[in-house]
Structures are given as C-alpha cells and as structure tokens.
Amino acid sequence: MSKFTVVLVLLVLATIAWARPSGVESSQIDRVAYERCLDQFFSAANNALRGYSRSFNVNEHFLCFSKALGWQNSDGSLNRKNIEGNVDKELGYAKAQQFKDECIIEYSTPELTAGHLFNCAKNYADQNAWLKN
C-alpha cells in the first residue's frame, strides 16, 4: 500500500466529515442514501488500504455523497438551488458569490463535478460553519 493511497483516503475522510449533513437542512438530505454512501466508501477504502483493490476513485464516492446531500441531482447535474440556498443563508454576499463562482461548476462528468465541488467546499470549511458540525 502506497503512502499516496493512505494520504488520499485520509483526505477523503476529512472532506466527508466537513460536509456531513448536520450543516445542511434535513429536508435536502436523503439519510438512507448518505449512510449507504458511508458504507460503500469505508468498504472501498478498507479494500484499498489492505491492497485488495488497486482502484479507488474518490470522485465516485464524492458523487454519492453529493447526491445524498442534495448538491447533485440523480442525473449528476448540479442542484444549484439547494447549494446556493445554503451558501446564501450562511455566508455574506461577497463570500457567497465567491463560493458560487469558484465551486458551483459543471465538469464533463458528474464525478468530476462532485470532486471539484467537494474539494472547493473543503477550502471554505475552516471559515464557514455551514460546512461543519
């Protein structure tokens, strides 16, 4: 098991912890799906750490969580209304606009979109309570 894989798994765990549903309105969260995403992520991470699997696509897991949180629709497109609603409530106008410009971006695949959204949101997590517990 490479050090890179261990670091990657730890980074994903930290990002998921920052984005857990406590900071999102409960009506937007599919809790069953969120728990399923957690189970799938930990199973895949465990297999990767033990060397049972060589593939660990973190963006697939980000997509699962993003859908459960209501950040992406079932087809993988961004659910701008839900994301912007949370951002607008918790951030001042300038920060909210900056977040929207930097983070709410559609990429060529739903997985890449989710990966960007989570990585971008992680950059705001230390400063903004809506992403934290």
PDB file of C-alpha atoms in Angstrom:
ATOM      1  CA  MET A   1       0.000   0.000   0.000  1.00  0.00           C
ATOM      2  CA  SER A   2       1.494   3.270  -1.053  1.00  0.00           C
ATOM      3  CA  LYS A   3       1.728   6.316   1.174  1.00  0.00           C
ATOM      4  CA  PHE A   4      -0.180   8.215  -1.506  1.00  0.00           C
ATOM      5  CA  THR A   5      -3.218   5.942  -1.115  1.00  0.00           C
ATOM      6  CA  VAL A   6      -3.184   6.312   2.664  1.00  0.00           C
ATOM      7  CA  VAL A   7      -2.980  10.101   2.378  1.00  0.00           C
ATOM      8  CA  LEU A   8      -5.756  10.107  -0.222  1.00  0.00           C
ATOM      9  CA  VAL A   9      -8.076   8.064   1.990  1.00  0.00           C
ATOM     10  CA  LEU A  10      -7.385  10.343   4.970  1.00  0.00           C
ATOM     11  CA  LEU A  11      -8.070  13.421   2.850  1.00  0.00           C
ATOM     12  CA  VAL A  12     -11.374  11.970   1.689  1.00  0.00           C
ATOM     13  CA  LEU A  13     -12.374  11.130   5.264  1.00  0.00           C
ATOM     14  CA  ALA A  14     -11.643  14.690   6.364  1.00  0.00           C
ATOM     15  CA  THR A  15     -13.603  16.150   3.461  1.00  0.00           C
ATOM     16  CA  ILE A  16     -16.606  13.922   4.134  1.00  0.00           C
ATOM     17  CA  ALA A  17     -16.518  14.844   7.811  1.00  0.00           C
ATOM     18  CA  TRP A  18     -16.613  18.542   6.893  1.00  0.00           C
ATOM     19  CA  ALA A  19     -19.521  18.034   4.517  1.00  0.00           C
ATOM     20  CA  ARG A  20     -21.627  15.741   6.676  1.00  0.00           C
ATOM     21  CA  PRO A  21     -25.317  16.588   6.702  1.00  0.00           C
ATOM     22  CA  SER A  22     -25.523  18.388  10.043  1.00  0.00           C
ATOM     23  CA  GLY A  23     -24.891  21.698   8.285  1.00  0.00           C
ATOM     24  CA  VAL A  24     -27.487  21.123   5.588  1.00  0.00           C
ATOM     25  CA  GLU A  25     -31.243  21.396   6.017  1.00  0.00           C
ATOM     26  CA  SER A  26     -32.619  17.949   6.809  1.00  0.00           C
ATOM     27  CA  SER A  27     -35.279  18.206   4.091  1.00  0.00           C
ATOM     28  CA  GLN A  28     -32.491  18.182   1.495  1.00  0.00           C
ATOM     29  CA  ILE A  29     -30.781  15.068   2.829  1.00  0.00           C
ATOM     30  CA  ASP A  30     -31.534  11.520   1.857  1.00  0.00           C
ATOM     31  CA  ARG A  31     -30.236   9.979   5.086  1.00  0.00           C
ATOM     32  CA  VAL A  32     -30.553   6.396   3.840  1.00  0.00           C
ATOM     33  CA  ALA A  33     -28.509   7.261   0.754  1.00  0.00           C
ATOM     34  CA  TYR A  34     -25.985   9.149   2.886  1.00  0.00           C
ATOM     35  CA  GLU A  35     -25.499   6.109   5.162  1.00  0.00           C
ATOM     36  CA  ARG A  36     -25.183   3.853   2.098  1.00  0.00           C
ATOM     37  CA  CYS A  37     -22.502   6.192   0.726  1.00  0.00           C
ATOM     38  CA  LEU A  38     -20.616   5.988   4.019  1.00  0.00           C
ATOM     39  CA  ASP A  39     -20.769   2.186   3.980  1.00  0.00           C
ATOM     40  CA  GLN A  40     -19.589   1.999   0.368  1.00  0.00           C
ATOM     41  CA  PHE A  41     -16.806   4.496   0.983  1.00  0.00           C
ATOM     42  CA  PHE A  42     -15.459   2.719   4.076  1.00  0.00           C
ATOM     43  CA  SER A  43     -15.648  -0.657   2.343  1.00  0.00           C
ATOM     44  CA  ALA A  44     -13.749   0.650  -0.703  1.00  0.00           C
ATOM     45  CA  ALA A  45     -11.224   2.498   1.467  1.00  0.00           C
ATOM     46  CA  ASN A  46     -10.645  -0.613   3.573  1.00  0.00           C
ATOM     47  CA  ASN A  47     -10.107  -2.732   0.454  1.00  0.00           C
ATOM     48  CA  ALA A  48      -7.684  -0.163  -0.967  1.00  0.00           C
ATOM     49  CA  LEU A  49      -5.736   0.127   2.280  1.00  0.00           C
ATOM     50  CA  ARG A  50      -5.451  -3.659   2.579  1.00  0.00           C
ATOM     51  CA  GLY A  51      -4.300  -3.962  -1.009  1.00  0.00           C
ATOM     52  CA  TYR A  52      -7.355  -5.927  -2.157  1.00  0.00           C
ATOM     53  CA  SER A  53      -8.220  -3.314  -4.730  1.00  0.00           C
ATOM     54  CA  ARG A  54      -5.985  -1.177  -6.890  1.00  0.00           C
ATOM     55  CA  SER A  55      -8.744   1.185  -7.939  1.00  0.00           C
ATOM     56  CA  PHE A  56     -10.145   3.777  -5.578  1.00  0.00           C
ATOM     57  CA  ASN A  57     -11.990   6.502  -7.461  1.00  0.00           C
ATOM     58  CA  VAL A  58     -12.629   9.156  -4.851  1.00  0.00           C
ATOM     59  CA  ASN A  59     -14.838  11.172  -7.188  1.00  0.00           C
ATOM     60  CA  GLU A  60     -17.327   8.284  -7.411  1.00  0.00           C
ATOM     61  CA  HIS A  61     -17.715   8.492  -3.647  1.00  0.00           C
ATOM     62  CA  PHE A  62     -17.986  12.282  -3.729  1.00  0.00           C
ATOM     63  CA  LEU A  63     -20.799  11.908  -6.281  1.00  0.00           C
ATOM     64  CA  CYS A  64     -22.655   9.517  -4.000  1.00  0.00           C
ATOM     65  CA  PHE A  65     -22.414  11.956  -1.083  1.00  0.00           C
ATOM     66  CA  SER A  66     -23.241  14.943  -3.270  1.00  0.00           C
ATOM     67  CA  LYS A  67     -26.479  13.304  -4.414  1.00  0.00           C
ATOM     68  CA  ALA A  68     -27.397  12.308  -0.848  1.00  0.00           C
ATOM     69  CA  LEU A  69     -26.807  15.873   0.356  1.00  0.00           C
ATOM     70  CA  GLY A  70     -28.939  17.256  -2.455  1.00  0.00           C
ATOM     71  CA  TRP A  71     -25.989  19.009  -4.111  1.00  0.00           C
ATOM     72  CA  GLN A  72     -26.398  16.998  -7.328  1.00  0.00           C
ATOM     73  CA  ASN A  73     -29.496  15.571  -8.965  1.00  0.00           C
ATOM     74  CA  SER A  74     -29.982  11.894  -9.786  1.00  0.00           C
ATOM     75  CA  ASP A  75     -28.641  12.533 -13.306  1.00  0.00           C
ATOM     76  CA  GLY A  76     -25.458  14.061 -11.848  1.00  0.00           C
ATOM     77  CA  SER A  77     -26.240  17.664 -12.768  1.00  0.00           C
ATOM     78  CA  LEU A  78     -25.677  20.283 -10.088  1.00  0.00           C
ATOM     79  CA  ASN A  79     -28.663  21.216  -7.944  1.00  0.00           C
ATOM     80  CA  ARG A  80     -27.783  24.901  -7.864  1.00  0.00           C
ATOM     81  CA  LYS A  81     -30.910  25.862  -5.924  1.00  0.00           C
ATOM     82  CA  ASN A  82     -30.001  23.689  -2.922  1.00  0.00           C
ATOM     83  CA  ILE A  83     -26.328  24.633  -2.942  1.00  0.00           C
ATOM     84  CA  GLU A  84     -26.987  28.342  -3.374  1.00  0.00           C
ATOM     85  CA  GLY A  85     -29.714  28.288  -0.710  1.00  0.00           C
ATOM     86  CA  ASN A  86     -27.277  27.011   1.900  1.00  0.00           C
ATOM     87  CA  VAL A  87     -24.496  29.335   0.799  1.00  0.00           C
ATOM     88  CA  ASP A  88     -26.739  32.411   0.717  1.00  0.00           C
ATOM     89  CA  LYS A  89     -28.016  31.740   4.247  1.00  0.00           C
ATOM     90  CA  GLU A  90     -24.629  31.166   5.822  1.00  0.00           C
ATOM     91  CA  LEU A  91     -22.209  33.470   4.034  1.00  0.00           C
ATOM     92  CA  GLY A  92     -22.192  37.177   3.417  1.00  0.00           C
ATOM     93  CA  TYR A  93     -22.923  38.337  -0.118  1.00  0.00           C
ATOM     94  CA  ALA A  94     -19.274  38.653  -1.190  1.00  0.00           C
ATOM     95  CA  LYS A  95     -18.270  35.236   0.191  1.00  0.00           C
ATOM     96  CA  ALA A  96     -21.398  33.569  -1.187  1.00  0.00           C
ATOM     97  CA  GLN A  97     -20.768  34.985  -4.643  1.00  0.00           C
ATOM     98  CA  GLN A  98     -17.116  33.917  -4.480  1.00  0.00           C
ATOM     99  CA  PHE A  99     -18.151  30.385  -3.461  1.00  0.00           C
ATOM    100  CA  LYS A 100     -20.668  30.191  -6.316  1.00  0.00           C
ATOM    101  CA  ASP A 101     -18.135  31.416  -8.869  1.00  0.00           C
ATOM    102  CA  GLU A 102     -15.391  29.045  -7.694  1.00  0.00           C
ATOM    103  CA  CYS A 103     -17.288  25.940  -6.632  1.00  0.00           C
ATOM    104  CA  ILE A 104     -20.585  25.570  -8.492  1.00  0.00           C
ATOM    105  CA  ILE A 105     -19.133  24.489 -11.818  1.00  0.00           C
ATOM    106  CA  GLU A 106     -20.296  21.681 -14.117  1.00  0.00           C
ATOM    107  CA  TYR A 107     -17.488  19.491 -15.454  1.00  0.00           C
ATOM    108  CA  SER A 108     -17.515  16.912 -18.239  1.00  0.00           C
ATOM    109  CA  THR A 109     -18.719  14.127 -15.933  1.00  0.00           C
ATOM    110  CA  PRO A 110     -20.853  14.086 -12.770  1.00  0.00           C
ATOM    111  CA  GLU A 111     -17.927  12.504 -10.893  1.00  0.00           C
ATOM    112  CA  LEU A 112     -15.534  15.313 -11.830  1.00  0.00           C
ATOM    113  CA  THR A 113     -18.196  17.866 -10.917  1.00  0.00           C
ATOM    114  CA  ALA A 114     -18.648  16.262  -7.486  1.00  0.00           C
ATOM    115  CA  GLY A 115     -14.892  16.042  -6.953  1.00  0.00           C
ATOM    116  CA  HIS A 116     -14.459  19.720  -7.718  1.00  0.00           C
ATOM    117  CA  LEU A 117     -17.411  20.718  -5.536  1.00  0.00           C
ATOM    118  CA  PHE A 118     -16.119  18.781  -2.505  1.00  0.00           C
ATOM    119  CA  ASN A 119     -12.537  19.936  -2.922  1.00  0.00           C
ATOM    120  CA  CYS A 120     -13.652  23.533  -3.358  1.00  0.00           C
ATOM    121  CA  ALA A 121     -16.031  23.317  -0.383  1.00  0.00           C
ATOM    122  CA  LYS A 122     -13.179  21.941   1.719  1.00  0.00           C
ATOM    123  CA  ASN A 123     -11.336  25.208   1.147  1.00  0.00           C
ATOM    124  CA  TYR A 124     -14.237  27.058   2.786  1.00  0.00           C
ATOM    125  CA  ALA A 125     -14.799  24.574   5.629  1.00  0.00           C
ATOM    126  CA  ASP A 126     -12.360  26.103   8.086  1.00  0.00           C
ATOM    127  CA  GLN A 127     -14.006  29.506   7.746  1.00  0.00           C
ATOM    128  CA  ASN A 128     -17.681  28.673   7.356  1.00  0.00           C
ATOM    129  CA  ALA A 129     -19.917  26.905   9.862  1.00  0.00           C
ATOM    130  CA  TRP A 130     -22.453  25.688   7.278  1.00  0.00           C
ATOM    131  CA  LEU A 131     -19.954  23.010   6.199  1.00  0.00           C
ATOM    132  CA  LYS A 132     -19.014  21.973   9.713  1.00  0.00           C
ATOM    133  CA  ASN A 133     -20.771  20.157  12.525  1.00  0.00           C
TER     134      ASN A 133
END
